[in-house]
């Protein structure tokens, strides 16, 4: 009598043997190696994401080189210089003693901005000012993609080498956010290489529409001011200098403007693109109080300081969009949102000021493709 | 963003699997009794594997990446005098509010009013109930 009959009864055969052994093997394998199996599955997902990130990084680099060659007409091959540019670092100031850290930050950001502009000028000597700004934005987007790829690769390889379940798990959990950010930067590459307005340009676009037909004058580095009238109120509008890609220094510009005005303004309104929550519609407009401006925080600090100093009410109007939409070419919904925001700004002015008073409107954001 | 295409078309895989299951379930008996369809364990194993593979193939079909929506960057040009409007594809060098010639209707300045991306909206799922 075969031994199987003793183990599994009379009706037993080789297939039921195989099924039961396979089942037992699966239970044991999952019991002892479950975590490793899980880690292997997560690692596979991270590897796929890394492959995509590398592709994005390489495409951004290629586009940068091609655009620099086309617009900058460098005498020698710019590839090495561009590769060096993509590896640039920014070391943040020490904040153990936080007093005065804003001004240290501001100083380092100014130096960074100037040195990057100089570097781009050296890489693309024939590029005009507006094009130079676009090239700088393009190279910055490529630099960010390069950084994202390097960070993800670092944590993946480190987690794999140390067999750290926690590092791989955290990286895997963050992947959707990382990929969303990376794909947003990839969208920006097209806009910056062609000089198209981006979603973040909603604020400058609003200002450009208000000032249409009038002249700007330069007030601070990369910032311009214009003067117009809305329903009997004198309105000063501020924006970054376009049509090259530029965000300027709105804090410095507002300080200079307020210090130079004879009549104290009754209101400062800031207009900016703001991140929408999931499920909200792109181009929706919201209003509130405070400094509507992103970035590291130095400009926000200056705006809050100066409006507090002069005791001027600070209002905010925001046009909602996602991160991807903010740095990708401007969508029609955002353009329509700007039209709605103009009406909202006019209503705020009507309700909070009297005729003959002065108002400042600051359009915050990247002014690429918008003069 | 390009996606790596699966090596086998999932539709072909699905058809092959359905044929395989059909053949095993309706095919003639094999000479060896342990491989016979009368053998319930063997049939069960094949059936289970077949259905598992069909399920996986269906999952791959459902998980197929949506085709990217077609995007066009448009430049809206408007006459500052008579509001005559014209829309064309974006050209490098366009910016708001660049003057790009004279209005074909009244001869006034023809100015770029807007530059935006228009995309065909994807098929909408039923809206969220909240």
mmCIF file with all atom_site columns, C-alpha atoms in Angstrom, chain B residues 6-124:
data_model
loop_
_atom_site.group_PDB
_atom_site.id
_atom_site.type_symbol
_atom_site.label_atom_id
_atom_site.label_alt_id
_atom_site.label_comp_id
_atom_site.label_asym_id
_atom_site.label_entity_id
_atom_site.label_seq_id
_atom_site.pdbx_PDB_ins_code
_atom_site.Cartn_x
_atom_site.Cartn_y
_atom_site.Cartn_z
_atom_site.occupancy
_atom_site.B_iso_or_equiv
_atom_site.pdbx_formal_charge
_atom_site.auth_seq_id
_atom_site.auth_comp_id
_atom_site.auth_asym_id
_atom_site.auth_atom_id
_atom_site.pdbx_PDB_model_num
ATOM 1   C CA . UNK B 1 6   ? 3.079   44.883 -21.106 1.00 0.00 ? 6   UNK B CA 1
ATOM 2   C CA . UNK B 1 7   ? 4.964   42.226 -23.084 1.00 0.00 ? 7   UNK B CA 1
ATOM 3   C CA . UNK B 1 8   ? 1.788   40.270 -23.991 1.00 0.00 ? 8   UNK B CA 1
ATOM 4   C CA . UNK B 1 9   ? -1.403  41.918 -25.044 1.00 0.00 ? 9   UNK B CA 1
ATOM 5   C CA . UNK B 1 10  ? -3.827  41.187 -22.168 1.00 0.00 ? 10  UNK B CA 1
ATOM 6   C CA . UNK B 1 11  ? -6.753  40.652 -24.559 1.00 0.00 ? 11  UNK B CA 1
ATOM 7   C CA . UNK B 1 12  ? -4.870  37.884 -26.410 1.00 0.00 ? 12  UNK B CA 1
ATOM 8   C CA . UNK B 1 13  ? -3.820  36.389 -23.062 1.00 0.00 ? 13  UNK B CA 1
ATOM 9   C CA . UNK B 1 14  ? -7.410  36.385 -21.869 1.00 0.00 ? 14  UNK B CA 1
ATOM 10  C CA . UNK B 1 15  ? -8.688  34.669 -25.023 1.00 0.00 ? 15  UNK B CA 1
ATOM 11  C CA . UNK B 1 16  ? -5.948  32.020 -24.799 1.00 0.00 ? 16  UNK B CA 1
ATOM 12  C CA . UNK B 1 17  ? -6.772  31.309 -21.179 1.00 0.00 ? 17  UNK B CA 1
ATOM 13  C CA . UNK B 1 18  ? -10.495 30.962 -21.855 1.00 0.00 ? 18  UNK B CA 1
ATOM 14  C CA . UNK B 1 19  ? -9.685  28.482 -24.674 1.00 0.00 ? 19  UNK B CA 1
ATOM 15  C CA . UNK B 1 20  ? -7.339  26.596 -22.324 1.00 0.00 ? 20  UNK B CA 1
ATOM 16  C CA . UNK B 1 21  ? -9.946  26.273 -19.588 1.00 0.00 ? 21  UNK B CA 1
ATOM 17  C CA . UNK B 1 22  ? -12.576 25.243 -22.124 1.00 0.00 ? 22  UNK B CA 1
ATOM 18  C CA . UNK B 1 23  ? -10.281 22.544 -23.576 1.00 0.00 ? 23  UNK B CA 1
ATOM 19  C CA . UNK B 1 24  ? -9.452  21.155 -20.151 1.00 0.00 ? 24  UNK B CA 1
ATOM 20  C CA . UNK B 1 25  ? -13.034 21.121 -18.992 1.00 0.00 ? 25  UNK B CA 1
ATOM 21  C CA . UNK B 1 26  ? -14.500 19.538 -22.132 1.00 0.00 ? 26  UNK B CA 1
ATOM 22  C CA . UNK B 1 27  ? -11.523 17.585 -23.505 1.00 0.00 ? 27  UNK B CA 1
ATOM 23  C CA . UNK B 1 28  ? -11.296 13.806 -23.716 1.00 0.00 ? 28  UNK B CA 1
ATOM 24  C CA . UNK B 1 29  ? -9.842  11.686 -20.946 1.00 0.00 ? 29  UNK B CA 1
ATOM 25  C CA . UNK B 1 30  ? -6.128  11.035 -20.880 1.00 0.00 ? 30  UNK B CA 1
ATOM 26  C CA . UNK B 1 31  ? -4.802  7.452  -20.752 1.00 0.00 ? 31  UNK B CA 1
ATOM 27  C CA . UNK B 1 32  ? -3.283  8.005  -17.310 1.00 0.00 ? 32  UNK B CA 1
ATOM 28  C CA . UNK B 1 33  ? -5.943  7.824  -14.602 1.00 0.00 ? 33  UNK B CA 1
ATOM 29  C CA . UNK B 1 34  ? -4.306  10.474 -12.366 1.00 0.00 ? 34  UNK B CA 1
ATOM 30  C CA . UNK B 1 35  ? -4.594  13.026 -15.196 1.00 0.00 ? 35  UNK B CA 1
ATOM 31  C CA . UNK B 1 36  ? -8.170  12.063 -16.005 1.00 0.00 ? 36  UNK B CA 1
ATOM 32  C CA . UNK B 1 37  ? -10.895 14.656 -15.816 1.00 0.00 ? 37  UNK B CA 1
ATOM 33  C CA . UNK B 1 38  ? -12.751 12.204 -13.607 1.00 0.00 ? 38  UNK B CA 1
ATOM 34  C CA . UNK B 1 39  ? -10.062 12.982 -11.069 1.00 0.00 ? 39  UNK B CA 1
ATOM 35  C CA . UNK B 1 40  ? -11.679 15.768 -9.102  1.00 0.00 ? 40  UNK B CA 1
ATOM 36  C CA . UNK B 1 41  ? -8.464  17.174 -7.525  1.00 0.00 ? 41  UNK B CA 1
ATOM 37  C CA . UNK B 1 42  ? -6.745  17.549 -10.878 1.00 0.00 ? 42  UNK B CA 1
ATOM 38  C CA . UNK B 1 43  ? -9.787  19.234 -12.417 1.00 0.00 ? 43  UNK B CA 1
ATOM 39  C CA . UNK B 1 44  ? -10.114 21.478 -9.390  1.00 0.00 ? 44  UNK B CA 1
ATOM 40  C CA . UNK B 1 45  ? -6.444  22.516 -9.611  1.00 0.00 ? 45  UNK B CA 1
ATOM 41  C CA . UNK B 1 46  ? -6.680  23.293 -13.317 1.00 0.00 ? 46  UNK B CA 1
ATOM 42  C CA . UNK B 1 47  ? -9.945  25.136 -12.902 1.00 0.00 ? 47  UNK B CA 1
ATOM 43  C CA . UNK B 1 48  ? -8.579  27.172 -10.008 1.00 0.00 ? 48  UNK B CA 1
ATOM 44  C CA . UNK B 1 49  ? -5.391  28.069 -11.882 1.00 0.00 ? 49  UNK B CA 1
ATOM 45  C CA . UNK B 1 50  ? -7.346  28.935 -15.006 1.00 0.00 ? 50  UNK B CA 1
ATOM 46  C CA . UNK B 1 51  ? -9.759  31.207 -13.190 1.00 0.00 ? 51  UNK B CA 1
ATOM 47  C CA . UNK B 1 52  ? -6.913  32.813 -11.240 1.00 0.00 ? 52  UNK B CA 1
ATOM 48  C CA . UNK B 1 53  ? -5.083  33.610 -14.463 1.00 0.00 ? 53  UNK B CA 1
ATOM 49  C CA . UNK B 1 54  ? -8.267  34.946 -16.076 1.00 0.00 ? 54  UNK B CA 1
ATOM 50  C CA . UNK B 1 55  ? -8.818  37.161 -13.035 1.00 0.00 ? 55  UNK B CA 1
ATOM 51  C CA . UNK B 1 56  ? -5.233  38.455 -13.228 1.00 0.00 ? 56  UNK B CA 1
ATOM 52  C CA . UNK B 1 57  ? -5.572  39.114 -16.954 1.00 0.00 ? 57  UNK B CA 1
ATOM 53  C CA . UNK B 1 58  ? -8.803  41.021 -16.296 1.00 0.00 ? 58  UNK B CA 1
ATOM 54  C CA . UNK B 1 59  ? -7.044  43.085 -13.628 1.00 0.00 ? 59  UNK B CA 1
ATOM 55  C CA . UNK B 1 60  ? -4.323  43.994 -16.123 1.00 0.00 ? 60  UNK B CA 1
ATOM 56  C CA . UNK B 1 61  ? -6.965  45.001 -18.628 1.00 0.00 ? 61  UNK B CA 1
ATOM 57  C CA . UNK B 1 62  ? -8.711  47.214 -16.106 1.00 0.00 ? 62  UNK B CA 1
ATOM 58  C CA . UNK B 1 63  ? -5.430  48.723 -14.932 1.00 0.00 ? 63  UNK B CA 1
ATOM 59  C CA . UNK B 1 64  ? -4.500  49.778 -18.458 1.00 0.00 ? 64  UNK B CA 1
ATOM 60  C CA . UNK B 1 65  ? -3.192  53.340 -18.372 1.00 0.00 ? 65  UNK B CA 1
ATOM 61  C CA . UNK B 1 66  ? -5.658  55.915 -19.711 1.00 0.00 ? 66  UNK B CA 1
ATOM 62  C CA . UNK B 1 67  ? -4.593  57.513 -22.950 1.00 0.00 ? 67  UNK B CA 1
ATOM 63  C CA . UNK B 1 68  ? -3.311  61.047 -22.310 1.00 0.00 ? 68  UNK B CA 1
ATOM 64  C CA . UNK B 1 69  ? -5.766  63.811 -23.170 1.00 0.00 ? 69  UNK B CA 1
ATOM 65  C CA . UNK B 1 70  ? -4.985  65.872 -26.236 1.00 0.00 ? 70  UNK B CA 1
ATOM 66  C CA . UNK B 1 71  ? -3.711  69.300 -25.237 1.00 0.00 ? 71  UNK B CA 1
ATOM 67  C CA . UNK B 1 72  ? -3.398  72.334 -27.466 1.00 0.00 ? 72  UNK B CA 1
ATOM 68  C CA . UNK B 1 73  ? -1.895  75.661 -26.450 1.00 0.00 ? 73  UNK B CA 1
ATOM 69  C CA . UNK B 1 74  ? -3.948  78.448 -27.945 1.00 0.00 ? 74  UNK B CA 1
ATOM 70  C CA . UNK B 1 75  ? -3.278  82.143 -28.341 1.00 0.00 ? 75  UNK B CA 1
ATOM 71  C CA . UNK B 1 76  ? -6.337  84.396 -28.218 1.00 0.00 ? 76  UNK B CA 1
ATOM 72  C CA . UNK B 1 77  ? -5.833  87.641 -30.126 1.00 0.00 ? 77  UNK B CA 1
ATOM 73  C CA . UNK B 1 78  ? -8.310  90.475 -29.756 1.00 0.00 ? 78  UNK B CA 1
ATOM 74  C CA . UNK B 1 79  ? -8.671  93.902 -31.302 1.00 0.00 ? 79  UNK B CA 1
ATOM 75  C CA . UNK B 1 80  ? -8.412  96.615 -28.658 1.00 0.00 ? 80  UNK B CA 1
ATOM 76  C CA . UNK B 1 81  ? -10.903 98.776 -30.564 1.00 0.00 ? 81  UNK B CA 1
ATOM 77  C CA . UNK B 1 82  ? -13.677 96.568 -31.947 1.00 0.00 ? 82  UNK B CA 1
ATOM 78  C CA . UNK B 1 83  ? -13.155 93.414 -29.820 1.00 0.00 ? 83  UNK B CA 1
ATOM 79  C CA . UNK B 1 84  ? -12.795 91.250 -32.948 1.00 0.00 ? 84  UNK B CA 1
ATOM 80  C CA . UNK B 1 85  ? -11.349 87.983 -31.743 1.00 0.00 ? 85  UNK B CA 1
ATOM 81  C CA . UNK B 1 86  ? -9.123  85.389 -33.397 1.00 0.00 ? 86  UNK B CA 1
ATOM 82  C CA . UNK B 1 87  ? -7.735  82.148 -31.963 1.00 0.00 ? 87  UNK B CA 1
ATOM 83  C CA . UNK B 1 88  ? -4.644  80.369 -33.296 1.00 0.00 ? 88  UNK B CA 1
ATOM 84  C CA . UNK B 1 89  ? -2.053  77.877 -32.031 1.00 0.00 ? 89  UNK B CA 1
ATOM 85  C CA . UNK B 1 90  ? 0.636   79.248 -29.729 1.00 0.00 ? 90  UNK B CA 1
ATOM 86  C CA . UNK B 1 91  ? 3.884   80.332 -31.388 1.00 0.00 ? 91  UNK B CA 1
ATOM 87  C CA . UNK B 1 92  ? 7.224   80.778 -29.650 1.00 0.00 ? 92  UNK B CA 1
ATOM 88  C CA . UNK B 1 93  ? 7.611   84.499 -28.890 1.00 0.00 ? 93  UNK B CA 1
ATOM 89  C CA . UNK B 1 94  ? 3.931   85.065 -28.049 1.00 0.00 ? 94  UNK B CA 1
ATOM 90  C CA . UNK B 1 95  ? 3.220   86.833 -24.768 1.00 0.00 ? 95  UNK B CA 1
ATOM 91  C CA . UNK B 1 96  ? 0.377   88.757 -23.149 1.00 0.00 ? 96  UNK B CA 1
ATOM 92  C CA . UNK B 1 97  ? -0.299  91.602 -24.263 1.00 0.00 ? 97  UNK B CA 1
ATOM 93  C CA . UNK B 1 98  ? 1.955   91.576 -27.359 1.00 0.00 ? 98  UNK B CA 1
ATOM 94  C CA . UNK B 1 99  ? 0.690   93.510 -30.392 1.00 0.00 ? 99  UNK B CA 1
ATOM 95  C CA . UNK B 1 100 ? 0.753   91.132 -33.350 1.00 0.00 ? 100 UNK B CA 1
ATOM 96  C CA . UNK B 1 101 ? -0.450  93.280 -36.208 1.00 0.00 ? 101 UNK B CA 1
ATOM 97  C CA . UNK B 1 102 ? -3.631  95.072 -37.125 1.00 0.00 ? 102 UNK B CA 1
ATOM 98  C CA . UNK B 1 103 ? -7.231  93.984 -36.848 1.00 0.00 ? 103 UNK B CA 1
ATOM 99  C CA . UNK B 1 104 ? -8.572  92.554 -40.134 1.00 0.00 ? 104 UNK B CA 1
ATOM 100 C CA . UNK B 1 105 ? -11.965 94.063 -39.305 1.00 0.00 ? 105 UNK B CA 1
ATOM 101 C CA . UNK B 1 106 ? -11.243 97.674 -38.272 1.00 0.00 ? 106 UNK B CA 1
ATOM 102 C CA . UNK B 1 107 ? -7.447  98.057 -38.581 1.00 0.00 ? 107 UNK B CA 1
ATOM 103 C CA . UNK B 1 108 ? -6.973  98.650 -34.845 1.00 0.00 ? 108 UNK B CA 1
ATOM 104 C CA . UNK B 1 109 ? -4.143  97.102 -32.812 1.00 0.00 ? 109 UNK B CA 1
ATOM 105 C CA . UNK B 1 110 ? -4.431  93.311 -32.632 1.00 0.00 ? 110 UNK B CA 1
ATOM 106 C CA . UNK B 1 111 ? -3.274  92.274 -29.169 1.00 0.00 ? 111 UNK B CA 1
ATOM 107 C CA . UNK B 1 112 ? -2.665  88.898 -27.525 1.00 0.00 ? 112 UNK B CA 1
ATOM 108 C CA . UNK B 1 113 ? -5.334  88.672 -24.845 1.00 0.00 ? 113 UNK B CA 1
ATOM 109 C CA . UNK B 1 114 ? -4.773  85.172 -23.528 1.00 0.00 ? 114 UNK B CA 1
ATOM 110 C CA . UNK B 1 115 ? -2.547  82.126 -23.864 1.00 0.00 ? 115 UNK B CA 1
ATOM 111 C CA . UNK B 1 116 ? -3.894  78.921 -22.413 1.00 0.00 ? 116 UNK B CA 1
ATOM 112 C CA . UNK B 1 117 ? -3.977  75.185 -22.797 1.00 0.00 ? 117 UNK B CA 1
ATOM 113 C CA . UNK B 1 118 ? -7.228  73.625 -23.845 1.00 0.00 ? 118 UNK B CA 1
ATOM 114 C CA . UNK B 1 119 ? -7.707  69.923 -23.377 1.00 0.00 ? 119 UNK B CA 1
ATOM 115 C CA . UNK B 1 120 ? -10.491 67.532 -24.185 1.00 0.00 ? 120 UNK B CA 1
ATOM 116 C CA . UNK B 1 121 ? -12.064 66.675 -20.843 1.00 0.00 ? 121 UNK B CA 1
ATOM 117 C CA . UNK B 1 122 ? -11.794 62.965 -19.944 1.00 0.00 ? 122 UNK B CA 1
ATOM 118 C CA . UNK B 1 123 ? -14.960 60.915 -19.610 1.00 0.00 ? 123 UNK B CA 1
ATOM 119 C CA . UNK B 1 124 ? -16.294 61.846 -16.203 1.00 0.00 ? 124 UNK B CA 1
#
